[in-house]
Amino acid sequence: MDKGKGRADDNNMDQSSFVDSDYDLSDKEEDNIMAAQVERWKNVVDSMRTIGDGDGDDGGTGDDLPSDSPSTRTESDDDLGDRDSEVVKIVSRRYKASTDLNDPKWEVGLWFNSKQDFTELVQHQGVKIGKKLRLKKNDKIRCVAYCRRVLRSKKNRPGYPWMVTLAYRSGLGCWQISRLRDTHKCGGASYNHGCANAKYLSRLFKEDMRVFPGMTVGQFIEKVHGKMKITISSGKAKRAMARARKLIEGDLIKQYKRLHDYKTEILRANPRSTIVLATQRLEDGYDKFKAIYIAYEACKTSFKRHCMRITGLDGCHLKGQASGILLAAIGLDLNDQIFPNAFAVVRIENTDTWSWFLRLLVLDLEIKDSSNWTFISDRQKGLINVVRVAARMPCTELKDKIWEAARATNTYGFEKAMEELKGLNEAAYKWLTAHTKKESWSRAFFGFEAKCDILVNNISEYYNRVLLFAREKPLYGMLECIRMYLMDRFTSRRKMGAWMEDCIGPKIRKKLEKLKEKIGECMAGEAGEWIYQVNTKFNEQFVVDLRDRTCSCRHWILTGILCQHAIAAIEMTGIGY
């Protein structure tokens, strides 16, 4: 097999777009060569009124236009249109799609590189002028295009007001117009016909679909009507959009076949990354896709060095042609922003797929003691049985008092909120105490390892929304969109960090400034060496130990961010923070 050809097929490239600048001919040079060939073959002109006798084939299928049933070459067919033949000027000019497609000049002698160029021109003109153009006797040596709105002659024989006959010239190796009747006598235009089929529309609106991939069927129909003044059905619009997506993104099955090549290329460009492709060997010897797991080296290394030991786990459905589930592990950086760790595409979401995903994640993040880590989830199907830890936070619609109890950082605040909840709704209080453990949803009973104050899995939900556009693509396109998103995100964060003059992240600094506004509610007094007592206007007292970096409200040690009481104590010392 030709290596060059195989490589082009793998990359879905058009070989005709390859140009060798050393040997390429200009349009003028090609025209001169063709004119010389025509001069040498003058006998071709003498036989213009008969169909050529060549045996070549340009490979064009002519499938874009509706064709009549295959017909044999008969005397009546050859005499078609002879009665009204006119004396025309024979020309030798090459058809150029770039200039002639929208404004063609039909002439006898006009030659085409392929029959497909001719059929595309006929189809485009049929749509443009609103005529029902069809193909007749479309075979290896000839192709006849005519207007379907046939008129009857006096002898009741069909006459064709507009007709073009294309013949293959074996001596010249091209296709030429041998007969022409460029007159339409069939009345007005029709803007609801079969020339604008799904294949034609997909090619014409491919770039519109590329720019606006989320286009709906209704929007596509309106765009076709606005640009071409024709009306199409919703079924034809769906078929055209599906073909356009296939042209843009490639064939779905071919994308699965290229996953091994994709894995090799990613590992070449990103050494030490983790890519696991799980397949199932079938009886016929072929491999069936099961799942793919990807964790880039930059994600793994940066998370272990600079991020907190907290990870959100979530799964979401794919929206495009490829069905499946996108699993993701999302962390938090020191600026309280999401930090993607790893992701995987699996066929279904269950205990086995989550177990497989988390086993790989544990190895990549080097999690040796899970008790020092915090995992947040929305209790997806199969995930509850995998993450066997105490802290399983139920993300339900919580009321104000339940939120107050959940946000409380010490036992006093928690018990106060629960008593108020009991006074408002005793049934809700009993259900909450009977069906949940306070250690699983209230910050007052959380450990100090996570250093994070989030209570719900918003980080994973945000990540899923960001990747909504990628989830609508086929598998290969989706993986590339995710990679590009990660690359752009890391690049922008690196540039932002390079220009930062503050050692504290912008979001954390904003939180501190907001807490600083509340120190007017506090009054600090020195109680010992680096120890301060802080009284609030609500008659509350807190003890701040600046040496151990703790406050009796537990906010500082829970989140790693100063509380308003600690800020009040630091302001009293004048040392800054």
Coordinates of C-alpha atoms in Angstrom, one line a residue:
M1 CA 0.0 0.0 0.0
D2 CA 1.2 3.5 -0.7
K3 CA 2.5 4.9 2.5
G4 CA 1.6 8.5 1.5
K5 CA -1.9 7.5 0.6
G6 CA -2.5 5.6 3.8
R7 CA -1.2 8.5 5.9
A8 CA -3.5 10.9 4.1
D9 CA -6.5 8.7 4.7
D10 CA -5.7 8.4 8.4
N11 CA -5.7 12.1 8.7
N12 CA -8.8 12.6 6.7
M13 CA -6.9 14.9 4.2
D14 CA -7.7 15.7 0.7
Q15 CA -4.8 14.7 -1.5
S16 CA -5.9 17.0 -4.2
S17 CA -4.9 20.0 -1.9
F18 CA -1.2 19.0 -2.1
V19 CA 0.8 21.4 -4.3
D20 CA 4.4 21.0 -5.3
S21 CA 5.6 24.5 -5.9
D22 CA 8.4 23.3 -8.2
Y23 CA 6.2 21.5 -10.7
D24 CA 2.8 23.1 -10.3
L25 CA 1.4 24.8 -13.4
S26 CA -0.6 28.1 -13.4
D27 CA -4.1 28.3 -14.8
K28 CA -2.8 30.1 -17.9
E29 CA -0.1 27.5 -18.6
E30 CA -2.7 24.7 -18.3
D31 CA -5.0 26.5 -20.7
N32 CA -2.2 26.9 -23.2
I33 CA -1.3 23.2 -23.0
M34 CA -4.9 22.3 -23.5
A35 CA -5.3 24.6 -26.5
A36 CA -2.3 22.9 -28.1
Q37 CA -3.8 19.5 -27.5
V38 CA -7.0 20.6 -29.1
E39 CA -5.1 21.9 -32.1
R40 CA -3.4 18.6 -32.6
W41 CA -6.7 16.8 -32.3
K42 CA -8.8 18.7 -34.8
N43 CA -10.6 15.6 -35.8
V44 CA -12.4 15.8 -32.4
V45 CA -14.2 18.9 -33.6
D46 CA -15.5 17.1 -36.7
S47 CA -17.1 14.5 -34.5
M48 CA -18.6 16.9 -32.0
R49 CA -22.1 15.8 -32.8
T50 CA -21.6 12.2 -31.9
I51 CA -20.8 10.8 -28.5
G52 CA -17.2 10.0 -27.9
D53 CA -16.0 6.5 -28.1
G54 CA -13.6 6.6 -25.2
D55 CA -13.3 4.0 -22.4
G56 CA -11.9 6.1 -19.6
D57 CA -13.5 6.9 -16.3
D58 CA -12.7 9.9 -14.1
G59 CA -13.9 8.3 -10.9
G60 CA -16.8 10.7 -10.5
T61 CA -20.0 9.1 -9.3
G62 CA -22.5 11.8 -10.3
D63 CA -24.6 10.9 -7.2
D64 CA -25.3 14.5 -6.2
L65 CA -28.1 14.9 -8.7
P66 CA -31.1 12.6 -9.2
S67 CA -30.5 10.5 -12.4
D68 CA -32.9 8.7 -14.6
S69 CA -32.7 4.9 -14.6
P70 CA -29.6 3.5 -16.5
S71 CA -30.3 3.4 -20.2
T72 CA -28.6 1.8 -23.1
R73 CA -27.2 3.7 -26.1
T74 CA -30.0 3.7 -28.7
E75 CA -30.5 5.5 -32.0
S76 CA -33.4 7.5 -30.5
D77 CA -31.1 8.6 -27.6
D78 CA -28.4 9.7 -30.0
D79 CA -30.9 11.7 -32.0
L80 CA -32.1 13.5 -28.9
G81 CA -32.0 17.2 -29.6
D82 CA -30.8 17.0 -33.2
R83 CA -33.9 18.6 -34.6
D84 CA -33.3 21.9 -33.1
S85 CA -29.6 22.0 -33.2
E86 CA -28.0 25.3 -33.7
V87 CA -24.7 26.5 -35.2
V88 CA -22.5 27.3 -32.2
K89 CA -19.0 28.5 -31.8
I90 CA -16.5 25.8 -30.6
V91 CA -14.3 27.0 -27.8
S92 CA -11.5 25.4 -25.7
R93 CA -11.6 26.7 -22.2
R94 CA -11.1 24.9 -18.9
Y95 CA -13.8 25.1 -16.2
K96 CA -12.6 26.8 -13.0
A97 CA -14.9 26.2 -10.0
S98 CA -13.5 29.2 -8.2
T99 CA -14.8 31.6 -10.9
D100 CA -17.3 29.7 -12.9
L101 CA -19.4 28.0 -10.2
N102 CA -21.6 31.0 -9.5
D103 CA -21.6 32.6 -12.9
P104 CA -20.9 29.9 -15.5
K105 CA -20.7 30.4 -19.3
W106 CA -22.1 27.4 -21.0
E107 CA -20.2 26.8 -24.2
V108 CA -19.6 23.9 -26.6
G109 CA -16.0 22.8 -26.0
L110 CA -15.8 23.8 -22.4
W111 CA -13.8 21.0 -20.7
F112 CA -13.8 19.7 -17.1
N113 CA -11.2 17.9 -15.2
S114 CA -13.8 15.4 -14.0
K115 CA -17.4 14.5 -14.4
Q116 CA -18.0 15.4 -10.8
D117 CA -17.1 19.0 -11.5
F118 CA -19.8 19.0 -14.2
T119 CA -22.5 17.4 -12.0
E120 CA -21.8 19.8 -9.1
L121 CA -22.1 22.8 -11.5
V122 CA -25.4 21.5 -12.8
Q123 CA -26.7 21.0 -9.3
H124 CA -25.6 24.4 -8.1
Q125 CA -27.2 26.1 -11.1
G126 CA -30.4 24.2 -10.7
V127 CA -30.7 25.4 -7.1
K128 CA -29.7 29.0 -8.0
I129 CA -32.1 29.5 -10.9
G130 CA -34.9 27.4 -9.4
K131 CA -35.0 24.7 -12.2
K132 CA -35.5 21.0 -11.8
L133 CA -32.3 19.8 -13.5
R134 CA -31.6 16.1 -13.9
L135 CA -29.0 13.7 -15.3
K136 CA -29.7 11.2 -18.1
K137 CA -27.4 8.6 -19.6
N138 CA -24.9 9.1 -16.8
D139 CA -22.1 6.5 -17.5
K140 CA -18.4 6.2 -18.2
I141 CA -18.4 8.0 -21.5
R142 CA -21.2 10.5 -21.4
C143 CA -23.5 12.5 -19.2
V144 CA -26.6 14.4 -20.3
A145 CA -28.1 17.2 -18.1
Y146 CA -31.6 18.4 -18.9
C147 CA -34.5 20.4 -17.4
R148 CA -37.1 18.0 -16.1
R149 CA -40.0 20.3 -17.1
V150 CA -40.3 18.6 -20.5
L151 CA -42.3 20.2 -23.3
R152 CA -44.2 18.2 -26.0
S153 CA -43.5 18.7 -29.7
K154 CA -46.1 18.5 -32.5
K155 CA -45.4 14.8 -33.0
N156 CA -46.0 14.2 -29.2
R157 CA -42.3 13.5 -28.7
P158 CA -40.6 15.0 -25.6
G159 CA -38.4 18.0 -26.3
Y160 CA -35.9 19.4 -23.9
P161 CA -35.8 23.2 -23.8
W162 CA -32.5 23.1 -21.9
M163 CA -29.9 20.4 -22.3
V164 CA -26.2 19.9 -22.0
T165 CA -24.3 16.8 -23.2
L166 CA -20.9 16.0 -21.7
A167 CA -18.7 13.5 -23.5
Y168 CA -15.4 11.9 -22.4
R169 CA -12.5 12.6 -24.7
S170 CA -10.1 9.7 -24.4
G171 CA -7.5 11.4 -26.5
L172 CA -7.5 14.5 -24.3
G173 CA -8.2 12.7 -21.0
C174 CA -10.9 15.2 -20.1
W175 CA -14.6 15.7 -20.3
Q176 CA -16.0 18.2 -22.8
I177 CA -19.4 19.8 -23.6
S178 CA -20.4 18.4 -27.1
R179 CA -24.0 19.6 -27.3
L180 CA -25.7 22.6 -25.8
R181 CA -29.1 24.2 -25.8
D182 CA -28.9 27.0 -23.3
T183 CA -32.5 28.2 -23.3
H184 CA -35.2 27.6 -20.7
K185 CA -38.8 27.6 -22.0
C186 CA -40.4 26.0 -19.0
G187 CA -41.9 28.9 -17.2
G188 CA -41.0 30.4 -13.8
A189 CA -38.7 29.1 -11.2
S190 CA -39.4 26.4 -8.6
Y191 CA -37.8 26.7 -5.2
N192 CA -38.9 23.4 -3.8
H193 CA -37.2 20.6 -5.7
G194 CA -34.7 17.8 -5.3
C195 CA -31.5 19.5 -6.5
A196 CA -30.8 20.8 -3.0
N197 CA -30.4 17.4 -1.4
A198 CA -28.8 16.7 1.9
K199 CA -25.4 16.0 0.5
Y200 CA -25.4 19.3 -1.4
L201 CA -26.6 21.3 1.6
S202 CA -24.0 19.7 3.9
R203 CA -21.2 20.9 1.6
L204 CA -22.6 24.3 1.2
F205 CA -23.3 25.0 4.9
K206 CA -20.3 23.1 6.4
E207 CA -18.5 26.2 7.4
D208 CA -21.7 27.6 9.1
M209 CA -21.9 24.4 11.1
R210 CA -18.2 24.7 12.0
V211 CA -18.7 28.3 13.3
F212 CA -22.0 27.6 15.0
P213 CA -21.9 23.9 16.1
G214 CA -24.9 24.3 18.4
M215 CA -27.2 25.2 15.5
T216 CA -30.7 23.8 15.8
V217 CA -32.8 22.2 13.0
G218 CA -35.1 25.3 12.9
Q219 CA -32.1 27.7 12.7
F220 CA -30.6 25.6 9.9
I221 CA -33.9 25.7 7.9
E222 CA -34.1 29.5 8.3
K223 CA -30.5 29.9 7.2
V224 CA -31.1 27.8 4.1
H225 CA -34.2 29.8 3.2
G226 CA -32.5 33.1 3.8
K227 CA -29.4 32.2 1.7
M228 CA -31.0 30.1 -1.1
K229 CA -34.7 31.1 -1.0
I230 CA -35.7 27.5 -0.9
T231 CA -37.8 25.5 1.6
I232 CA -36.6 22.2 3.0
S233 CA -38.2 19.7 5.3
S234 CA -37.0 19.1 8.9
G235 CA -35.9 15.6 7.9
K236 CA -33.7 16.9 5.1
A237 CA -32.3 19.5 7.4
K238 CA -31.4 16.8 10.0
R239 CA -29.7 14.7 7.3
A240 CA -27.8 17.7 6.0
M241 CA -26.6 18.7 9.5
A242 CA -25.5 15.1 10.2
R243 CA -23.5 15.0 7.0
A244 CA -22.0 18.4 7.7
R245 CA -20.9 17.3 11.2
K246 CA -19.4 14.1 9.7
L247 CA -17.4 16.2 7.2
I248 CA -16.2 18.4 10.0
E249 CA -15.5 15.9 12.7
G250 CA -14.9 12.7 10.7
D251 CA -16.6 9.4 10.8
L252 CA -17.4 8.1 14.3
I253 CA -16.2 4.5 13.7
K254 CA -12.9 5.8 12.2
Q255 CA -12.4 7.9 15.3
Y256 CA -12.6 4.8 17.5
K257 CA -10.1 3.0 15.3
R258 CA -7.6 5.8 15.7
L259 CA -7.6 5.8 19.5
H260 CA -4.4 3.7 19.7
D261 CA -2.7 6.3 17.4
Y262 CA -4.1 9.1 19.6
K263 CA -2.7 7.4 22.7
T264 CA 0.8 7.1 21.1
E265 CA 0.8 10.7 20.0
I266 CA -0.3 12.0 23.4
L267 CA 2.4 10.0 25.2
R268 CA 5.0 11.3 22.7
A269 CA 4.0 14.9 23.2
N270 CA 3.3 14.6 26.9
P271 CA 5.7 12.1 28.5
R272 CA 4.8 10.5 31.8
S273 CA 1.1 11.1 31.2
T274 CA -1.3 8.3 32.0
I275 CA -3.5 7.0 29.2
V276 CA -5.3 3.7 29.7
L277 CA -7.4 2.3 26.8
A278 CA -9.7 -0.5 27.9
T279 CA -11.0 -2.8 25.1
Q280 CA -12.9 -6.1 24.8
R281 CA -11.7 -8.7 22.3
L282 CA -14.6 -10.1 20.3
E283 CA -15.0 -13.5 18.7
D284 CA -14.2 -12.2 15.3
G285 CA -10.8 -10.9 16.5
Y286 CA -11.8 -7.2 16.6
D287 CA -11.5 -5.0 19.7
K288 CA -14.5 -3.3 21.1
F289 CA -14.1 0.0 23.0
K290 CA -14.9 -0.1 26.7
A291 CA -13.3 3.0 28.3
I292 CA -10.4 5.4 28.1
Y293 CA -8.7 7.2 31.1
I294 CA -6.4 10.2 30.7
A295 CA -4.4 12.1 33.3
Y296 CA -1.8 14.5 31.8
E297 CA 1.5 14.8 33.5
A298 CA 1.1 18.6 34.0
C299 CA -2.2 17.9 35.9
K300 CA -0.8 15.2 38.1
T301 CA 2.4 17.0 39.0
S302 CA 0.9 20.4 39.6
F303 CA -1.9 19.1 41.7
K304 CA 0.4 17.1 44.0
R305 CA 2.7 20.1 44.5
H306 CA 0.3 23.1 44.8
C307 CA -3.3 22.0 45.4
M308 CA -5.3 21.0 48.4
R309 CA -6.1 17.3 49.1
I310 CA -9.7 17.7 48.1
T311 CA -11.3 16.2 44.9
G312 CA -14.8 16.4 43.5
L313 CA -16.1 13.3 41.6
D314 CA -18.8 13.6 39.0
G315 CA -20.2 12.0 35.9
C316 CA -22.2 13.4 33.0
H317 CA -23.7 12.0 29.8
L318 CA -22.2 12.7 26.4
K319 CA -24.6 14.6 24.0
G320 CA -23.2 13.8 20.6
Q321 CA -23.1 10.7 18.3
A322 CA -20.9 8.8 20.8
S323 CA -23.0 7.5 23.7
G324 CA -21.3 7.1 27.1
I325 CA -20.4 8.8 30.4
L326 CA -17.7 11.3 31.1
L327 CA -16.2 10.8 34.5
A328 CA -14.0 13.5 36.0
A329 CA -12.0 14.2 39.1
I330 CA -11.7 18.0 39.9
G331 CA -9.5 19.5 42.6
L332 CA -9.1 23.0 43.9
D333 CA -5.9 25.2 43.7
L334 CA -4.7 27.7 46.3
N335 CA -6.8 30.4 44.7
D336 CA -10.0 28.5 45.3
Q337 CA -10.4 27.7 41.6
I338 CA -11.0 24.4 39.9
F339 CA -8.0 22.2 38.9
P340 CA -8.8 19.2 36.7
N341 CA -7.0 16.1 37.7
A342 CA -8.1 13.3 35.4
F343 CA -11.1 12.3 33.3
A344 CA -12.4 9.1 31.6
V345 CA -15.0 8.1 29.0
V346 CA -16.9 4.9 29.9
R347 CA -19.9 3.2 28.3
I348 CA -22.0 3.1 31.5
E349 CA -21.8 4.5 35.0
N350 CA -21.8 1.8 37.6
T351 CA -19.7 0.4 40.5
D352 CA -17.2 -1.3 38.2
T353 CA -16.5 1.8 36.1
W354 CA -16.1 4.0 39.1
S355 CA -13.8 1.4 40.8
W356 CA -11.6 1.2 37.6
F357 CA -11.5 5.1 37.4
L358 CA -10.6 5.6 41.1
R359 CA -7.9 2.8 41.1
L360 CA -6.1 4.7 38.4
L361 CA -6.7 8.0 40.1
V362 CA -5.2 6.8 43.4
L363 CA -2.1 5.7 41.6
D364 CA -1.6 9.0 39.7
L365 CA -2.2 11.2 42.8
E366 CA -0.2 8.8 45.0
I367 CA -2.9 8.6 47.6
K368 CA -1.5 6.2 50.3
D369 CA -3.8 7.2 53.2
S370 CA -7.3 8.1 52.1
S371 CA -8.2 9.4 55.6
N372 CA -6.1 12.6 54.8
W373 CA -8.2 13.2 51.6
T374 CA -11.6 14.7 51.1
F375 CA -13.8 13.4 48.3
I376 CA -17.0 15.3 47.3
S377 CA -19.7 13.8 45.1
D378 CA -23.4 14.0 44.3
R379 CA -23.8 10.3 45.2
Q380 CA -23.9 9.1 41.6
K381 CA -24.9 5.6 40.7
G382 CA -22.2 3.2 41.7
L383 CA -20.0 5.7 43.4
I384 CA -21.5 5.3 46.9
N385 CA -20.3 1.6 47.0
V386 CA -16.8 2.6 45.9
V387 CA -15.9 5.5 48.2
R388 CA -16.3 3.9 51.6
V389 CA -15.6 6.8 53.9
A390 CA -17.7 8.6 56.5
A391 CA -18.0 11.9 54.9
R392 CA -20.8 11.5 52.3
M393 CA -22.5 14.7 52.0
P394 CA -26.1 14.6 50.8
C395 CA -26.5 17.5 48.3
T396 CA -30.3 18.0 48.7
E397 CA -32.3 21.2 48.7
L398 CA -31.4 22.5 52.2
K399 CA -33.4 25.2 54.0
D400 CA -31.9 28.2 55.7
K401 CA -31.5 26.6 59.1
I402 CA -30.0 23.5 57.7
W403 CA -27.5 25.6 55.8
E404 CA -26.7 27.5 59.0
A405 CA -26.0 24.2 60.8
A406 CA -23.9 23.0 57.9
R407 CA -21.8 26.2 57.8
A408 CA -21.3 26.3 61.5
T409 CA -17.6 25.9 62.3
N410 CA -18.0 25.0 66.0
T411 CA -20.4 22.8 68.0
Y412 CA -22.0 25.8 69.7
G413 CA -23.1 27.3 66.4
F414 CA -24.3 23.9 65.1
E415 CA -26.4 23.1 68.2
K416 CA -27.9 26.5 68.2
A417 CA -29.0 26.2 64.5
M418 CA -30.4 22.7 65.2
E419 CA -32.5 23.9 68.1
E420 CA -33.9 26.6 66.0
L421 CA -34.7 24.0 63.3
K422 CA -36.4 21.8 65.8
G423 CA -38.6 24.8 66.9
L424 CA -39.6 25.4 63.3
N425 CA -40.2 21.9 62.1
E426 CA -39.7 19.0 64.6
A427 CA -40.3 16.4 61.9
A428 CA -37.5 17.7 59.7
Y429 CA -35.2 17.7 62.8
K430 CA -36.0 14.1 63.6
W431 CA -35.5 13.0 60.0
L432 CA -32.2 14.8 59.8
T433 CA -30.8 13.3 63.0
A434 CA -32.1 9.8 62.2
H435 CA -31.0 9.5 58.6
T436 CA -27.7 11.5 58.5
K437 CA -24.5 11.7 60.6
K438 CA -23.5 15.2 61.6
E439 CA -19.9 14.3 60.8
S440 CA -20.9 14.0 57.2
W441 CA -22.4 17.4 56.5
S442 CA -21.6 20.0 59.1
R443 CA -18.2 21.8 59.1
A444 CA -18.3 21.8 62.9
F445 CA -17.3 18.1 62.8
F446 CA -15.0 18.1 59.8
G447 CA -11.4 17.3 60.0
F448 CA -8.6 19.8 59.4
E449 CA -6.8 18.2 56.5
A450 CA -8.9 19.5 53.6
K451 CA -8.4 23.2 54.3
C452 CA -11.5 24.0 52.3
D453 CA -14.9 25.6 53.1
I454 CA -17.0 24.2 50.2
L455 CA -20.0 22.1 51.1
V456 CA -21.4 21.0 47.8
N457 CA -20.0 19.6 44.6
N458 CA -20.2 22.8 42.6
I459 CA -16.6 22.4 41.3
S460 CA -17.5 19.3 39.3
E461 CA -20.8 20.7 38.1
Y462 CA -19.0 23.9 36.9
Y463 CA -16.5 21.7 35.0
N464 CA -19.3 19.8 33.3
R465 CA -21.0 23.0 32.2
V466 CA -17.7 24.3 30.8
L467 CA -17.3 21.1 28.7
L468 CA -20.8 21.1 27.5
F469 CA -19.7 22.1 23.9
A470 CA -17.1 19.2 24.0
R471 CA -19.6 16.6 25.1
E472 CA -21.6 17.2 21.9
K473 CA -18.7 16.0 19.7
P474 CA -17.6 12.5 18.7
L475 CA -15.1 10.8 21.0
Y476 CA -11.9 11.9 19.3
G477 CA -13.1 15.5 18.9
M478 CA -14.2 15.6 22.5
L479 CA -10.8 14.4 23.8
E480 CA -9.1 17.1 21.8
C481 CA -11.5 19.8 23.0
I482 CA -10.7 18.8 26.6
R483 CA -7.0 18.8 25.9
M484 CA -7.2 22.3 24.3
Y485 CA -9.3 23.5 27.3
L486 CA -6.7 22.3 29.8
M487 CA -3.9 23.8 27.7
D488 CA -5.5 27.2 27.5
R489 CA -6.4 27.2 31.1
F490 CA -2.9 26.3 32.3
T491 CA -1.4 28.9 30.0
S492 CA -3.7 31.7 31.2
R493 CA -3.1 30.8 34.9
R494 CA 0.7 30.7 34.3
K495 CA 0.7 34.1 32.7
M496 CA -1.5 35.5 35.5
G497 CA 0.8 34.0 38.1
A498 CA 3.9 35.5 36.4
W499 CA 2.4 39.0 36.7
M500 CA 1.2 38.7 40.3
E501 CA 3.0 40.8 42.9
D502 CA 0.9 39.4 45.8
C503 CA 1.8 36.1 47.4
I504 CA -1.9 35.5 48.0
G505 CA -4.3 34.6 45.2
P506 CA -6.8 37.2 44.0
K507 CA -9.8 35.3 45.2
I508 CA -8.3 34.7 48.6
R509 CA -7.3 38.3 48.9
K510 CA -10.8 39.4 48.0
K511 CA -12.2 37.1 50.8
L512 CA -9.7 38.6 53.3
E513 CA -10.7 42.2 52.3
K514 CA -14.3 41.3 52.9
L515 CA -13.6 39.8 56.3
K516 CA -11.5 42.9 57.1
E517 CA -14.6 45.0 56.8
K518 CA -16.1 43.1 59.7
I519 CA -13.3 43.7 62.3
G520 CA -15.2 46.8 63.4
E521 CA -17.6 44.3 65.1
C522 CA -14.7 42.8 67.1
M523 CA -12.6 44.1 70.0
A524 CA -9.3 42.3 70.6
G525 CA -7.4 42.2 73.9
E526 CA -4.0 40.6 74.6
A527 CA -4.3 37.6 76.9
G528 CA -0.7 36.3 76.7
E529 CA 2.2 35.9 74.3
W530 CA 0.6 35.8 70.8
I531 CA -2.7 34.9 72.4
Y532 CA -5.7 37.3 72.2
Q533 CA -9.3 37.3 73.4
V534 CA -11.7 38.8 70.9
N535 CA -15.2 39.9 71.9
T536 CA -17.9 40.5 69.3
K537 CA -21.0 42.8 69.4
F538 CA -23.1 39.6 69.7
N539 CA -21.6 39.0 73.2
E540 CA -19.4 36.1 71.8
Q541 CA -15.8 35.5 73.0
F542 CA -13.1 33.8 70.9
V543 CA -9.5 32.9 71.7
V544 CA -7.0 33.5 68.9
D545 CA -3.5 31.9 69.1
L546 CA -1.3 33.6 66.4
R547 CA 1.6 31.2 67.0
D548 CA -0.4 28.1 66.4
R549 CA -2.6 29.8 63.8
T550 CA -5.9 28.8 65.5
C551 CA -9.1 30.5 66.6
S552 CA -11.7 28.9 68.8
C553 CA -14.3 29.5 66.0
R554 CA -12.3 26.9 64.0
H555 CA -12.7 28.8 60.7
W556 CA -9.0 29.4 60.4
I557 CA -7.9 25.8 60.9
L558 CA -10.7 24.4 58.8
T559 CA -10.2 26.5 55.7
G560 CA -6.7 27.8 56.0
I561 CA -8.0 31.4 55.6
L562 CA -7.9 34.0 58.4
C563 CA -11.2 34.6 60.2
Q564 CA -12.4 38.1 61.3
H565 CA -11.3 37.4 64.9
A566 CA -7.7 36.5 63.8
I567 CA -7.6 39.6 61.5
A568 CA -8.7 41.8 64.5
A569 CA -5.9 40.3 66.6
I570 CA -3.3 40.8 63.9
E571 CA -4.5 44.4 63.3
M572 CA -3.9 45.0 67.0
T573 CA -0.3 43.8 66.8
G574 CA 0.4 45.9 63.7
I575 CA 2.5 43.2 62.1
G576 CA 0.2 42.8 59.1
Y577 CA -0.8 39.6 57.3

